[in-house]
Tab-separated table of N, CA and C in Angstrom:
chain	number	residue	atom	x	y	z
A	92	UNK	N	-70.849	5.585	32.015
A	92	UNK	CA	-69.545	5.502	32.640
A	92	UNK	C	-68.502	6.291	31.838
A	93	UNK	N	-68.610	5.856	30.595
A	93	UNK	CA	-68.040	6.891	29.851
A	93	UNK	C	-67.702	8.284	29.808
A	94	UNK	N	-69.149	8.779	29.980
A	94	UNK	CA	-69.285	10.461	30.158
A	94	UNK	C	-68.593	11.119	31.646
A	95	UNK	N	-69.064	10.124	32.676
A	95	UNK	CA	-67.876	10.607	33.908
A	95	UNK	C	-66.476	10.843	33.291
A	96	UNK	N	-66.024	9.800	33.083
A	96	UNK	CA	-64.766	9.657	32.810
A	96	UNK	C	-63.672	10.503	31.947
A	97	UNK	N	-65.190	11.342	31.076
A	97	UNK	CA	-64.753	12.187	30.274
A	97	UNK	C	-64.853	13.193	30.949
A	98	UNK	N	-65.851	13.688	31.901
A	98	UNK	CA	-65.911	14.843	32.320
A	98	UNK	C	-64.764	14.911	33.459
A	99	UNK	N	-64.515	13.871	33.675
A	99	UNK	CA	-63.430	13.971	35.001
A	99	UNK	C	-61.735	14.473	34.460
A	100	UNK	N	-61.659	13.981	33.414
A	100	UNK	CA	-60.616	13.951	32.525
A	100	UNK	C	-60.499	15.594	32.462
A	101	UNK	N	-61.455	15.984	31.797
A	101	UNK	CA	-61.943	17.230	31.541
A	101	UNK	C	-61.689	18.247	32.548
A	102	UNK	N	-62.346	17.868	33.490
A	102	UNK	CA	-61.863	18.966	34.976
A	102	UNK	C	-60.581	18.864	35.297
A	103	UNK	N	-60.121	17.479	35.589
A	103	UNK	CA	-58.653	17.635	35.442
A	103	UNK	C	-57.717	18.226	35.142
A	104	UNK	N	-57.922	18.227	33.507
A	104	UNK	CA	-57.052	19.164	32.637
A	104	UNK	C	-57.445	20.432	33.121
A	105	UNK	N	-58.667	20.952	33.015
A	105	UNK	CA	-58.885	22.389	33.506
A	105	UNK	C	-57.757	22.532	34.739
A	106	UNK	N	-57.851	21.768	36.158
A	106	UNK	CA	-57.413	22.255	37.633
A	106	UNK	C	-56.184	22.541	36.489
A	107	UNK	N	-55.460	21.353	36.358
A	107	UNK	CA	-54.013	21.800	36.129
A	107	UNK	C	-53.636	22.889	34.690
A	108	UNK	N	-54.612	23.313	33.955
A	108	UNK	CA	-54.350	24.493	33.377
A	108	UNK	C	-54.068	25.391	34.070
A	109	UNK	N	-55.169	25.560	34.882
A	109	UNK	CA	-54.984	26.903	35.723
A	109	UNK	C	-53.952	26.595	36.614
A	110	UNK	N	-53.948	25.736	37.175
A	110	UNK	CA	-52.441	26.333	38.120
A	110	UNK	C	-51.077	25.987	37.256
A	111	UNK	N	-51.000	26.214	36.288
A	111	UNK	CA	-49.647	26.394	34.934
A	111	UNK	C	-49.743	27.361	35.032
A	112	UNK	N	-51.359	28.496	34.613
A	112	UNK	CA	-51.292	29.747	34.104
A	112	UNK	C	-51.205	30.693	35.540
A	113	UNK	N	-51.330	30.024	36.735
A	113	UNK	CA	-51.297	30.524	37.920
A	113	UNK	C	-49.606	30.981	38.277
A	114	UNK	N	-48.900	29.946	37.934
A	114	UNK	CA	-47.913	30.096	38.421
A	114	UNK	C	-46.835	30.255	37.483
A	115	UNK	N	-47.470	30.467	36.203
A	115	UNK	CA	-46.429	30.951	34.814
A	115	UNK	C	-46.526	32.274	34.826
A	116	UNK	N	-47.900	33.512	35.369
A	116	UNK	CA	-48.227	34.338	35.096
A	116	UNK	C	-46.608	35.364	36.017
A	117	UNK	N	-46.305	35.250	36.988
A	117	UNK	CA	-44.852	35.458	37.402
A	117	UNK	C	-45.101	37.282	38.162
A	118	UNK	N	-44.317	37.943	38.565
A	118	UNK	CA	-44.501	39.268	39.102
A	118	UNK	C	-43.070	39.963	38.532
A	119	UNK	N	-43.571	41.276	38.720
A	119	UNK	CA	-42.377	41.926	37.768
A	119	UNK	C	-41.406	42.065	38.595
A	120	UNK	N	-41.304	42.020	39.886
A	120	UNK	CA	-40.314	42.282	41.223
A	120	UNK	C	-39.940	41.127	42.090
A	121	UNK	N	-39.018	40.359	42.065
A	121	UNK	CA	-39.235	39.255	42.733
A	121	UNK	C	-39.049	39.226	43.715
A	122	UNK	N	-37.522	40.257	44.669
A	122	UNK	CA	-37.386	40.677	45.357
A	122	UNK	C	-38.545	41.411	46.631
A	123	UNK	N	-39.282	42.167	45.578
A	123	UNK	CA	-40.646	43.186	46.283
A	123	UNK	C	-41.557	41.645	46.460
A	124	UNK	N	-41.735	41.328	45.923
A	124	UNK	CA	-42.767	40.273	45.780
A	124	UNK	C	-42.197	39.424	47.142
A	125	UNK	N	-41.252	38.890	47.423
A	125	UNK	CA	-41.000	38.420	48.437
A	125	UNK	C	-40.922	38.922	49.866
A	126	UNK	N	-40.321	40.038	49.669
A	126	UNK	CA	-41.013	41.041	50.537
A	126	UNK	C	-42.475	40.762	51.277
A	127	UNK	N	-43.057	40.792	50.950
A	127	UNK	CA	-44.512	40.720	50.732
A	127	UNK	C	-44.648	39.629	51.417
A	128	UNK	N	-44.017	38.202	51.579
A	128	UNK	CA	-44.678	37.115	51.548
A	128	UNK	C	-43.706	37.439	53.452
A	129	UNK	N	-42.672	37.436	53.375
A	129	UNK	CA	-41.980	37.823	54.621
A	129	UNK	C	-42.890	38.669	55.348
A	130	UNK	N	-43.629	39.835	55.070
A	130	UNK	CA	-44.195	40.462	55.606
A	130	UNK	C	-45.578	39.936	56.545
A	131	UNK	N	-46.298	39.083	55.480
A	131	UNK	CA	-47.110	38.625	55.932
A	131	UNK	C	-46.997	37.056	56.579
A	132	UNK	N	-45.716	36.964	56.401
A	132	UNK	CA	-45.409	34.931	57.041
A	132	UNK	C	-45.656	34.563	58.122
A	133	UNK	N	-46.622	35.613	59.003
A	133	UNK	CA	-47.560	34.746	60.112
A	133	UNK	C	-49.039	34.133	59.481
A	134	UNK	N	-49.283	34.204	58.413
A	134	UNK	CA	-50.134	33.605	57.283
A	134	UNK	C	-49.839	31.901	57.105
A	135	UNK	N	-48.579	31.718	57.277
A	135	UNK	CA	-48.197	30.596	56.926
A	135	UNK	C	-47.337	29.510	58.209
A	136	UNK	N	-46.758	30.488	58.833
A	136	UNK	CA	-46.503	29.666	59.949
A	136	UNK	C	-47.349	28.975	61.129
A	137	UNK	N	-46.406	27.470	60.948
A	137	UNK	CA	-47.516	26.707	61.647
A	137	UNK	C	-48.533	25.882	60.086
A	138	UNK	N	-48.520	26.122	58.918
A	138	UNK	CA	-49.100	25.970	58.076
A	138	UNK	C	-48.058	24.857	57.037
A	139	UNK	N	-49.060	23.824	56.742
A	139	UNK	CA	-48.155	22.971	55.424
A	139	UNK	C	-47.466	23.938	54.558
A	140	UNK	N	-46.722	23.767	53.811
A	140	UNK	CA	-45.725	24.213	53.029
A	140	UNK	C	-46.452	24.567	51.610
A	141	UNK	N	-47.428	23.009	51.923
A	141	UNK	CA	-48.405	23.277	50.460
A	141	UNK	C	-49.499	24.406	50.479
A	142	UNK	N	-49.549	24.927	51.852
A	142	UNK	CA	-50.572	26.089	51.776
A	142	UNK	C	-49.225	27.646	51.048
A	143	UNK	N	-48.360	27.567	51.414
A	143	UNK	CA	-47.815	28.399	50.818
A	143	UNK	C	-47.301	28.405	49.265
A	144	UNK	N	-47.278	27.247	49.314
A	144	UNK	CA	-46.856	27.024	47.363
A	144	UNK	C	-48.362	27.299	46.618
A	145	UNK	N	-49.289	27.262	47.075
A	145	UNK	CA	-50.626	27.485	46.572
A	145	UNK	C	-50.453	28.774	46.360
A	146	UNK	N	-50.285	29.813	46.948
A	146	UNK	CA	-50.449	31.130	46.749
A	146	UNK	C	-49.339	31.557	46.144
A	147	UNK	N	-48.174	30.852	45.824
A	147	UNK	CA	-47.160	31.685	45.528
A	147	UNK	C	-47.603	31.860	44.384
A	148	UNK	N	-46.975	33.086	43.409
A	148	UNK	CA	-47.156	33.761	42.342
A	148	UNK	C	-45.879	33.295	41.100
A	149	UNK	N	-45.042	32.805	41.703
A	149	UNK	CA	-43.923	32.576	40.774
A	149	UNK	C	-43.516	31.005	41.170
A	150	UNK	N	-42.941	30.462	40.092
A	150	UNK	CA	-42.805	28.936	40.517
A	150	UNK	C	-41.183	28.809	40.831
A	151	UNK	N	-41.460	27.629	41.756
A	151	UNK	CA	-39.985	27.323	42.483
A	151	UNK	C	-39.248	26.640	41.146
A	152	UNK	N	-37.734	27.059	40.996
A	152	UNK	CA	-36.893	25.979	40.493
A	152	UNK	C	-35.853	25.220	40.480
A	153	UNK	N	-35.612	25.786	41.972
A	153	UNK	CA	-34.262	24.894	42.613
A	153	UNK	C	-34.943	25.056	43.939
A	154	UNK	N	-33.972	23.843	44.437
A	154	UNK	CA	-33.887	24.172	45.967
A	154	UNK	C	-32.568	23.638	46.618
A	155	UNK	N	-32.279	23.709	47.860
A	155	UNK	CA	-30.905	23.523	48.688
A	155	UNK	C	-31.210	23.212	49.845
A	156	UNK	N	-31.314	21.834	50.585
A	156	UNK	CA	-31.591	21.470	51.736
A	156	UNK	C	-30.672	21.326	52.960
A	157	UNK	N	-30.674	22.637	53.933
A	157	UNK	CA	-29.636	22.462	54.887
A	157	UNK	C	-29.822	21.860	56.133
A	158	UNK	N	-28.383	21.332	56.860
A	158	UNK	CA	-28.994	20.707	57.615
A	158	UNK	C	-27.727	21.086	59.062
A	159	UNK	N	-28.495	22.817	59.708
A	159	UNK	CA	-27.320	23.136	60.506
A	159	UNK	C	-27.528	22.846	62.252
A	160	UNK	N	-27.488	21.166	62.804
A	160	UNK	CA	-27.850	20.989	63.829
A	160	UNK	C	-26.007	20.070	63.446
A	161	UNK	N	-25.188	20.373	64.345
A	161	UNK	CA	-23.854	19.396	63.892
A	161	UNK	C	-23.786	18.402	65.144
A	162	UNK	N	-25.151	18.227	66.196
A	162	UNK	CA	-24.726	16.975	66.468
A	162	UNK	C	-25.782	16.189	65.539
A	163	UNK	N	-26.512	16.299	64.433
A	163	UNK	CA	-27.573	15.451	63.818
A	163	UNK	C	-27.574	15.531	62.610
A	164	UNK	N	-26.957	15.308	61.518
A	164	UNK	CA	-26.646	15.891	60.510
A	164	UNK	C	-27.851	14.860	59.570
A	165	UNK	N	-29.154	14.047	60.200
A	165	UNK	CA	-29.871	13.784	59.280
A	165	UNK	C	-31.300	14.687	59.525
A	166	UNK	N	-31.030	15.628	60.009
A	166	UNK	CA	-32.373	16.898	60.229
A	166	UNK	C	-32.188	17.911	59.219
A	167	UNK	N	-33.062	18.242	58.357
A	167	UNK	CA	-33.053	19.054	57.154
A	167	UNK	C	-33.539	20.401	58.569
A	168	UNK	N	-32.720	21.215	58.746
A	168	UNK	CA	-33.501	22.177	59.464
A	168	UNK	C	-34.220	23.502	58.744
A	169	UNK	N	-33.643	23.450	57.599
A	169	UNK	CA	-34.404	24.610	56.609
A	169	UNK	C	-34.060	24.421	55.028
A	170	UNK	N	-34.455	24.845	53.687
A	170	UNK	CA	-34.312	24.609	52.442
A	170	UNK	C	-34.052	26.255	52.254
A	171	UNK	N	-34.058	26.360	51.130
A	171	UNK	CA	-33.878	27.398	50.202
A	171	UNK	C	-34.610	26.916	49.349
A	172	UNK	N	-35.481	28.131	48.768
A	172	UNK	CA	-35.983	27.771	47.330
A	172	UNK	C	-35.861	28.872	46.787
A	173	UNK	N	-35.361	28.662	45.345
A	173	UNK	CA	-35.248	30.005	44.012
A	173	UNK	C	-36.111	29.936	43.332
A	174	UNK	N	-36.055	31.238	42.750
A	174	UNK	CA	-36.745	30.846	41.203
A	174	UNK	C	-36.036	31.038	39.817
A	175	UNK	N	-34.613	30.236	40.291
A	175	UNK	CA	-34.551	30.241	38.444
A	175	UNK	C	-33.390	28.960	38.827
A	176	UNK	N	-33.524	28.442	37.840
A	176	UNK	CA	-32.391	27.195	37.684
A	176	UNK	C	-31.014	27.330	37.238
A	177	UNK	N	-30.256	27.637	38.401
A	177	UNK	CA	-28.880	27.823	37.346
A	177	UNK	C	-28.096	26.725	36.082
A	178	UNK	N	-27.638	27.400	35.247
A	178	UNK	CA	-26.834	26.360	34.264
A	178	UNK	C	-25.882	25.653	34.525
A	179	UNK	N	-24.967	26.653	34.805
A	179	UNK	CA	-23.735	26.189	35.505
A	179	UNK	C	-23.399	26.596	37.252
A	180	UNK	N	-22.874	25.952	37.358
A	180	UNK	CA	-22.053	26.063	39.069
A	180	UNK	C	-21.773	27.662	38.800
A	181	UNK	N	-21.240	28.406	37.913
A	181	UNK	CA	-21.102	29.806	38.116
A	181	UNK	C	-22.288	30.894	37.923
A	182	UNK	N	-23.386	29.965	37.940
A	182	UNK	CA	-24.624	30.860	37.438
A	182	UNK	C	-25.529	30.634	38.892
A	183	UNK	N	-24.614	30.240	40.391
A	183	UNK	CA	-25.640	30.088	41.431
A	183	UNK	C	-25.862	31.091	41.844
A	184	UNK	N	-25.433	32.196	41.774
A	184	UNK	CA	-25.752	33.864	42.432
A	184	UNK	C	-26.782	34.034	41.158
A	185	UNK	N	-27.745	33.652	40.511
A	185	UNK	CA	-28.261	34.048	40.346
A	185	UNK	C	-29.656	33.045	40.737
A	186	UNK	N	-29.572	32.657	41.498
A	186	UNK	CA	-30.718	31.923	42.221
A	186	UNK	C	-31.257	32.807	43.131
A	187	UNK	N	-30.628	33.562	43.878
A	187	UNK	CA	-30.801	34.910	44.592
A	187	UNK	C	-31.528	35.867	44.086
A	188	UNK	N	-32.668	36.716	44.356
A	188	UNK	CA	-33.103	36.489	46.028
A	188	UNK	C	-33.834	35.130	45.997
A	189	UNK	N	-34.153	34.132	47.329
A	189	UNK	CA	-34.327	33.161	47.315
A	189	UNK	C	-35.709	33.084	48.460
A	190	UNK	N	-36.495	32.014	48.661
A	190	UNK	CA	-36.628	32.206	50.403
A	190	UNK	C	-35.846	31.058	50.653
A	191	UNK	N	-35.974	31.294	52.295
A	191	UNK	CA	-35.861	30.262	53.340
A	191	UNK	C	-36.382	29.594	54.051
A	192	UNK	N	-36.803	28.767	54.083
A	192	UNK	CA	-37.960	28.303	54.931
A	192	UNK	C	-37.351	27.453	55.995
A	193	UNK	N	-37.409	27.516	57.532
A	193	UNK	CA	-37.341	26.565	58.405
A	193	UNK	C	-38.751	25.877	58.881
A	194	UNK	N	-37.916	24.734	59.375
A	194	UNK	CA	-38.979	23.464	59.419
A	194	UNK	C	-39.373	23.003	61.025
A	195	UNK	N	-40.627	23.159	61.127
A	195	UNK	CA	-40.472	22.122	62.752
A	195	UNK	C	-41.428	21.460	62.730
A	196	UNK	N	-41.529	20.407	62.889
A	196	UNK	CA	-40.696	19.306	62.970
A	196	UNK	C	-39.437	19.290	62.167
A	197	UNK	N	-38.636	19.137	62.241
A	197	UNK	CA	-36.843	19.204	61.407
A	197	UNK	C	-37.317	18.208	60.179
A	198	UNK	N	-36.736	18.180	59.282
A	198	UNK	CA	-37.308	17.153	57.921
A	198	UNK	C	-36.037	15.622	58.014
A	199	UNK	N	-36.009	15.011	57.174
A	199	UNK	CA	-35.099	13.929	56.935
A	199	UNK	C	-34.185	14.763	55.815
A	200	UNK	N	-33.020	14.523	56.156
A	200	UNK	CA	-32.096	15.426	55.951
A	200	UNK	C	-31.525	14.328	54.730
A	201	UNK	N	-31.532	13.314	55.023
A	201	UNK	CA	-30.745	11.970	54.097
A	201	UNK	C	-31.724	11.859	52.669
A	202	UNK	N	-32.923	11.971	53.420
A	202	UNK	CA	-34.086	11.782	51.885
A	202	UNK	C	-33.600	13.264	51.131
A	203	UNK	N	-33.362	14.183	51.811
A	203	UNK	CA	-33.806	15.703	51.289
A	203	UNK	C	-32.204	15.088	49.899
A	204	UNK	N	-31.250	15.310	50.573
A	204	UNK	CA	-30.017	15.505	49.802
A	204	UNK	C	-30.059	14.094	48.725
A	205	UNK	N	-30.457	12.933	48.855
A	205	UNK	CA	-30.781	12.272	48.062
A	205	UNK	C	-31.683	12.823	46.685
A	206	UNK	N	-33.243	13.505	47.022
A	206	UNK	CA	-33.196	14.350	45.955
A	206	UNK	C	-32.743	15.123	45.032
A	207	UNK	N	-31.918	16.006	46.215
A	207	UNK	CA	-31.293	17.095	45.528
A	207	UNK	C	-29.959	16.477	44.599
A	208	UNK	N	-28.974	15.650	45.199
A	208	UNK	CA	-28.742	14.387	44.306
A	208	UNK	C	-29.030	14.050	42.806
A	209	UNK	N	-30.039	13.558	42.869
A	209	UNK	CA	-31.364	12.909	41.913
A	209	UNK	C	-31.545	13.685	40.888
A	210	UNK	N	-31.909	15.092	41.616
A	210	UNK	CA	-32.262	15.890	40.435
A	210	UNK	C	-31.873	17.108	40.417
A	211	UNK	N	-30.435	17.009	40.641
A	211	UNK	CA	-29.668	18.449	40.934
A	211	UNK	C	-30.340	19.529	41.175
A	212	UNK	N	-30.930	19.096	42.350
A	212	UNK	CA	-31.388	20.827	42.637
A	212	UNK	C	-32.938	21.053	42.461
A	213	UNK	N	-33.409	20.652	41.156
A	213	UNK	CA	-34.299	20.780	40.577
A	213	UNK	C	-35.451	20.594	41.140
A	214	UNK	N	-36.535	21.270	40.799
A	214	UNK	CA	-37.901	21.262	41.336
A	214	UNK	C	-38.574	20.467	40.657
A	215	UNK	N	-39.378	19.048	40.931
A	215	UNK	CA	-39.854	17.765	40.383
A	215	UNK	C	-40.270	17.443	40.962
A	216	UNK	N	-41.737	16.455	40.843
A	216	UNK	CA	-43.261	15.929	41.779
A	216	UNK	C	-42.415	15.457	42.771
A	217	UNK	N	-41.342	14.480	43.010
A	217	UNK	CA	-40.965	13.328	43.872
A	217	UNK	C	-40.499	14.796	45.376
A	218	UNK	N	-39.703	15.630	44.810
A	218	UNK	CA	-39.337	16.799	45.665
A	218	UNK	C	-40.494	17.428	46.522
A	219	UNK	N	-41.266	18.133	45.451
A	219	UNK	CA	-42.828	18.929	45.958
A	219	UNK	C	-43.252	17.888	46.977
A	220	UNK	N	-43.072	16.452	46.305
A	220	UNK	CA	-43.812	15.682	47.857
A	220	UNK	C	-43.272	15.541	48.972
A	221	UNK	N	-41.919	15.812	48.976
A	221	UNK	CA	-40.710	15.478	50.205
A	221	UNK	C	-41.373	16.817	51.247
A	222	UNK	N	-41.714	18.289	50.628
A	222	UNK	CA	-42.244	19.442	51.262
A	222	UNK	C	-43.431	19.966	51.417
A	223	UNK	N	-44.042	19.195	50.642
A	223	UNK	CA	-45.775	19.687	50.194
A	223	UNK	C	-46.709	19.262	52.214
A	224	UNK	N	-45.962	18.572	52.840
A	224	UNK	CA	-46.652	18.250	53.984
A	224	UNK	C	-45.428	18.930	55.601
A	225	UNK	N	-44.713	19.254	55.143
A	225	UNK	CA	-43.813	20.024	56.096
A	225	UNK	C	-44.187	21.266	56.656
A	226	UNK	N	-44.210	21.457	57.864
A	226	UNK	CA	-44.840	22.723	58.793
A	226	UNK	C	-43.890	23.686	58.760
A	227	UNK	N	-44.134	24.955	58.513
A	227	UNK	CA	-43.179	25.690	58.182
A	227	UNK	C	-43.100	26.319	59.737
A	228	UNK	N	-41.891	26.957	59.742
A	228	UNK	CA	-41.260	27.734	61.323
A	228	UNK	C	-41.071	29.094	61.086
A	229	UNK	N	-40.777	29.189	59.745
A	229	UNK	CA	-40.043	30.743	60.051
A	229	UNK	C	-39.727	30.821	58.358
A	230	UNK	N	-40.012	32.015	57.634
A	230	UNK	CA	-39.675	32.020	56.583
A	230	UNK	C	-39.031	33.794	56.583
A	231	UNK	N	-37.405	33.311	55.157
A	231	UNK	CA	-36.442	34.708	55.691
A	231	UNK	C	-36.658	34.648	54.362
A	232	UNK	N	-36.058	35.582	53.613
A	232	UNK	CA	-35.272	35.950	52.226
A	232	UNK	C	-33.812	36.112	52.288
A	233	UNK	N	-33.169	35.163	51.015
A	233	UNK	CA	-31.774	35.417	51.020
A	233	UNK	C	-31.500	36.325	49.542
A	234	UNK	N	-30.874	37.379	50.080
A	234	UNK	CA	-30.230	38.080	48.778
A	234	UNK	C	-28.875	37.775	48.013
């Protein structure tokens, strides 16, 4: 029982090495690189959210959950995600370029901003799970 337990331990640590070194390894263009993912985002539409965070190359570190339906203001109808965490409130232009992702089914708009709340912004397990099962609609880039 032991030796499972060790070997399981073991693989474990391996999966999540590699996807650290998966998604630490980063691209020199982030812009081009997104490009890329726009280009090909009939790959993903219609697809969990978690099929696209699997392939991404660079890791998310903010996000911004909007919610532009104004008779329903608890429908997350699309997020933003960056890749860099600003410091300050004057360091949000540099969250840019970003994507966008819209959602259909529309998300819970009250849970979303409660996160973002929670953990200013920040990219953290409780978040990844709020999106990791969300069907994506349409993915843009914001510059």
């Amino acid at each position: 029982m032991k030796n499972i337990l060790v070997i399981f331990f073991i693989f474990t640590l391996s999966l999540i090495n590699n996807k650290v070194i998966a998604q630490t390894t980063g691209v020199s263009d982030t812009l081009a690189y997104l490009q890329t993912i726009v280009a090909n985002k009939s790959q993903y539409i219609g697809q969990p959210f978690s099929v696209l965070l699997g392939n991404l190359q660079v890791s998310i570190k903010y996000f911004t959950p909007f919610g532009s339906l104004s008779q329903d203001i608890t429908k997350e109808t699309s997020t933003e995600f960056s890749f860099y965490f600003p410091q300050t409130a004057s360091g949000i232009y540099l969250t840019y370029p970003s994507l966008r992702i819209s959602w259909e089914p529309y998300l819970d708009n009250i849970n979303a901003h409660s996160l973002f709340n929670q953990y200013n912004g920040g990219w953290f397990s409780p978040v990844l799970l709020h999106y990791s099962t969300a069907v994506i609609a349409d993915i843009q880039i914001r510059e």
